[in-house]
mmCIF file of C-alpha atoms in Angstrom:
data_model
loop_
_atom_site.group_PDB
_atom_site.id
_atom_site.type_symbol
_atom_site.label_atom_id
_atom_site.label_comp_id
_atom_site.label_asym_id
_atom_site.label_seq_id
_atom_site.Cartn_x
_atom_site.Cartn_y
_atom_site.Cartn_z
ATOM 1 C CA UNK A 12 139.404 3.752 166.717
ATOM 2 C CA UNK A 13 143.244 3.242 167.931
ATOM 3 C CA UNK A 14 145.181 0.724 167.553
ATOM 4 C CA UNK A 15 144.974 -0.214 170.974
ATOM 5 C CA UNK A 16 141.188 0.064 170.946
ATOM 6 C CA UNK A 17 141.485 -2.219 168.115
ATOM 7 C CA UNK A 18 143.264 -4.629 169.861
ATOM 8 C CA UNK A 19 141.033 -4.859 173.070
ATOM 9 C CA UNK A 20 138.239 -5.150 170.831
ATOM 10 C CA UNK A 21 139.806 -8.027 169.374
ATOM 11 C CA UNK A 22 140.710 -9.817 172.774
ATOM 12 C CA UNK A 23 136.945 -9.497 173.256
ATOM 13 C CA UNK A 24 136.444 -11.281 170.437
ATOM 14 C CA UNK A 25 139.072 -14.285 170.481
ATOM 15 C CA UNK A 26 137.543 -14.637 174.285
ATOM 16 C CA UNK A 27 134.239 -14.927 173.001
ATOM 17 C CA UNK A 28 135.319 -17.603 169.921
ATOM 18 C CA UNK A 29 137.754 -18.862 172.455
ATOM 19 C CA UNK A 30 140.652 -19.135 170.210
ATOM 20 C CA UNK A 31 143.225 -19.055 172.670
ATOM 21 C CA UNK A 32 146.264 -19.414 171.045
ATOM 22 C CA UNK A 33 145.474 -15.729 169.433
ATOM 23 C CA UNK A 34 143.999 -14.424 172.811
ATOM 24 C CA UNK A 35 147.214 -15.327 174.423
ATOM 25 C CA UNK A 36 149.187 -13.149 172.298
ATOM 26 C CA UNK A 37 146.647 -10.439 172.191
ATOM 27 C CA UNK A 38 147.187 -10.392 176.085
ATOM 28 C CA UNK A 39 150.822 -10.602 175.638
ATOM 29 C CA UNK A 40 150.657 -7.554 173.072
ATOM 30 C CA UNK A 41 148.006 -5.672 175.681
ATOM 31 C CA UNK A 42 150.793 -6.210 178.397
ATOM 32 C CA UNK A 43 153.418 -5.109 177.047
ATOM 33 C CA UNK A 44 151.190 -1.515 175.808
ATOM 34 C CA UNK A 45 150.528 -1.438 179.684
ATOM 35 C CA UNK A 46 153.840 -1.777 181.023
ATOM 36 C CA UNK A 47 154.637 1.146 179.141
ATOM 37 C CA UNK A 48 152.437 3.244 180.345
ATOM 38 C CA UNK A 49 152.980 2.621 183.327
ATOM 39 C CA UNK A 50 156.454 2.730 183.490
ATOM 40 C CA UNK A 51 156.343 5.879 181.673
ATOM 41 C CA UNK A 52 153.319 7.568 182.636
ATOM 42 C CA UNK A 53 152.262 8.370 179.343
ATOM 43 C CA UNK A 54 149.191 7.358 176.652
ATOM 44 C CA UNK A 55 150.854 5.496 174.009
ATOM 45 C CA UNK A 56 149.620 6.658 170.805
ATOM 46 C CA UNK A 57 149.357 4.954 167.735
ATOM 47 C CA UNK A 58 153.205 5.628 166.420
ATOM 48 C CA UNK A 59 154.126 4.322 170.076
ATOM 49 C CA UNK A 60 151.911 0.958 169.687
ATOM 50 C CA UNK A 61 153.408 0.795 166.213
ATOM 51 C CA UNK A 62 157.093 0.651 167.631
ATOM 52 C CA UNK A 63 156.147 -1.853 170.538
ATOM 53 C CA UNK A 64 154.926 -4.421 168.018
ATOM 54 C CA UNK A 65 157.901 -4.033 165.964
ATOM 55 C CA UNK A 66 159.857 -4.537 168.732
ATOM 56 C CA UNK A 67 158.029 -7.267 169.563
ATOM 57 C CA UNK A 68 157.704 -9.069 166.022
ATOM 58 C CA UNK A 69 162.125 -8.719 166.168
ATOM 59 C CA UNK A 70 162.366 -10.555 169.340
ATOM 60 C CA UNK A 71 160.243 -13.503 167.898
ATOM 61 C CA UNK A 72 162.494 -13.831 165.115
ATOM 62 C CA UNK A 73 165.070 -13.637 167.372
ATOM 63 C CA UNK A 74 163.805 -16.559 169.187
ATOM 64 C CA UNK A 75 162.801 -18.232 165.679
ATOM 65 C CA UNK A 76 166.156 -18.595 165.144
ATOM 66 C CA UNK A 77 167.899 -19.588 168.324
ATOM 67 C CA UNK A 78 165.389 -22.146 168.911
ATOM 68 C CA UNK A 79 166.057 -23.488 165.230
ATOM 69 C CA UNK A 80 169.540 -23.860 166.071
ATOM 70 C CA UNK A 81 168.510 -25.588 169.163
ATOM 71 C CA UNK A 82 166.421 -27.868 167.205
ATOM 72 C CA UNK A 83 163.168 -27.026 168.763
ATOM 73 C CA UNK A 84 160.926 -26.460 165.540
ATOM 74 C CA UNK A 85 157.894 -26.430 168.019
ATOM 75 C CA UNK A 86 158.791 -23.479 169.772
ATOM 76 C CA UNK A 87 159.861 -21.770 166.576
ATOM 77 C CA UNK A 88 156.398 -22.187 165.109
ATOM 78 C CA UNK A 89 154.533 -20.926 168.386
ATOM 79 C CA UNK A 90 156.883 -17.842 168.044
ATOM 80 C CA UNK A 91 156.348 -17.745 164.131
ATOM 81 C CA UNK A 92 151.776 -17.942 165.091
ATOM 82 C CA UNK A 93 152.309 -15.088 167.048
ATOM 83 C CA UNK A 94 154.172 -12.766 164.960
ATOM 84 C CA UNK A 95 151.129 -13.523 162.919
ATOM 85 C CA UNK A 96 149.293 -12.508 165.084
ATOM 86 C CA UNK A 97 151.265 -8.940 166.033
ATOM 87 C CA UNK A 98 151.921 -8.334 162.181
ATOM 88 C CA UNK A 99 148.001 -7.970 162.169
ATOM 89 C CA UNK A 100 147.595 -4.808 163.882
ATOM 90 C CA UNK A 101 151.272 -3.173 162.144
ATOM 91 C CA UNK A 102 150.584 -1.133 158.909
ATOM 92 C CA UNK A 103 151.192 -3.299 155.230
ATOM 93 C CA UNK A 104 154.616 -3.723 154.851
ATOM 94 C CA UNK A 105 156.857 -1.391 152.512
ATOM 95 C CA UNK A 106 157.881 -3.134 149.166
ATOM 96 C CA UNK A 107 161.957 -3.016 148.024
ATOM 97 C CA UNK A 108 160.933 -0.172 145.476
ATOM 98 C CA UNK A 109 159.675 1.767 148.322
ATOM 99 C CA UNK A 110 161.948 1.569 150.556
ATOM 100 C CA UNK A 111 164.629 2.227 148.314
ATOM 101 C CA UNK A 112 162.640 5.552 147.313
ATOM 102 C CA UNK A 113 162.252 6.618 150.467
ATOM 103 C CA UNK A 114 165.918 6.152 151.470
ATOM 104 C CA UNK A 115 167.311 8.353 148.335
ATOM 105 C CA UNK A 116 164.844 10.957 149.244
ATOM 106 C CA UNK A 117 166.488 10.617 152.705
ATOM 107 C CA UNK A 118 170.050 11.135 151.963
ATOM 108 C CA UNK A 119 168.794 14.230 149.584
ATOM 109 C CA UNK A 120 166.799 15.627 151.971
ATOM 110 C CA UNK A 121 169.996 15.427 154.594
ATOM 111 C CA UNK A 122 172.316 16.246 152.400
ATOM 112 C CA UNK A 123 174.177 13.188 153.451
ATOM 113 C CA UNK A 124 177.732 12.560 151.807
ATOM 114 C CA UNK A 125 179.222 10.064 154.040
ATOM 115 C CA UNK A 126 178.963 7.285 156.497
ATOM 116 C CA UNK A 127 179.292 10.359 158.986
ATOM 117 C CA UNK A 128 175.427 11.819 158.164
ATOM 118 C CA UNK A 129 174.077 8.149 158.644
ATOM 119 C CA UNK A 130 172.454 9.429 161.777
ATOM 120 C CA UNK A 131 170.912 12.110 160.051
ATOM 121 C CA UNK A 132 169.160 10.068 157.157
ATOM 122 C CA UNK A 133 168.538 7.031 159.969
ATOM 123 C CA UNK A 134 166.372 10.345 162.071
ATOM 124 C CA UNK A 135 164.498 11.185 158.813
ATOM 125 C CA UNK A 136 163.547 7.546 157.806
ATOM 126 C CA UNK A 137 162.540 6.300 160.930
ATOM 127 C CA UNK A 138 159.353 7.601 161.668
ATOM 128 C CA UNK A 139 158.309 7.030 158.148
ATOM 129 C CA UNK A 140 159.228 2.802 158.366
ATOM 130 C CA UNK A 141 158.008 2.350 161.684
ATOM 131 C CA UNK A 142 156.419 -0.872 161.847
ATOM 132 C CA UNK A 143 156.476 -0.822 158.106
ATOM 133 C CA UNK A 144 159.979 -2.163 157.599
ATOM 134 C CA UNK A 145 162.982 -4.024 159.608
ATOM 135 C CA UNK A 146 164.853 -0.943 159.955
ATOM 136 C CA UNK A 147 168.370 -3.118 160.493
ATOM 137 C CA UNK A 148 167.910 -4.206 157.013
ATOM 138 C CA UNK A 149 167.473 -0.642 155.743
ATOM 139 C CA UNK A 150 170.435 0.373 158.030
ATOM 140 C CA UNK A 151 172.142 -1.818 155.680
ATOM 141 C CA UNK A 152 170.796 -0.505 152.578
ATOM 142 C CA UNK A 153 172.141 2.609 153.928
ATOM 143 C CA UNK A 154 175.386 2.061 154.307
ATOM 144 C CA UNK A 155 175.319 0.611 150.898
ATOM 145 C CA UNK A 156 174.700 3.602 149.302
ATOM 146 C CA UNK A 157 176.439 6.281 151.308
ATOM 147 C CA UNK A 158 180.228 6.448 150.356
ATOM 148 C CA UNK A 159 182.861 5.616 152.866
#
């Protein structure tokens, strides 16, 4: 089964237990996988659906934290519920060892010697942390260990 089967199954099911808060983001998530489609005449596969959700767990912590600063907590946990909800259907998340593994085989595998290659090292670890990792914190990590 897909990911996106997986999901439709699971709007079945919050429809049938009517939880709506997670049916609401499970039509949200279904949306947004249709809209992309569309727009691109494709069928998303499951590396696609992976880098929608992503995309769409980094805008809610965008909004997390401007509505924090606004002082609306309430809207901050509604946004906070539905990455919950999103997260669900993303592979387990990579651990600090990990990632750190993956980005030295990265910059050996490029041959990277400088902030120059950062595109090629960014092109090798990016289909590997796909929905796995925020890949502007391992941008960071990058530039941390590449030399100037």
């Amino acid at each position: 089964m897909t990911v996106k089967e997986h999901i439709q199954e699971d709007m079945k099911t919050a429809m049938r237990t009517q939880d709506k808060e997670r049916l609401a983001t499970i039509r949200l998530i279904l949306a947004a996988l249709k809209q992309r489609e569309v727009d691109e005449r494709i069928t998303l596969s499951d590396a696609d659906v992976y880098a929608i959700l992503d995309k769409m767990v980094k805008q809610r912590r965008d909004s997390i934290t401007q509505f924090e600063t606004g002082g609306r907590s309430d809207l901050a946990e509604k946004e906070a519920k539905e990455i919950e909800v999103i997260q669900a259907y993303l592979p387990s998340q990579l651990s600090e060892t990990e990632i750190n593994i993956l980005i030295d085989s990265a910059i050996t595998e490029s041959g990277a010697a400088s902030m120059r290659d950062m595109g090629k090292v960014m092109a090798i670890l990016k289909p590997q942390l796909q929905g796995r990792a925020d890949i502007g914190a391992v941008s960071v990590k990058i530039k941390t260990k590449l030399p100037s």
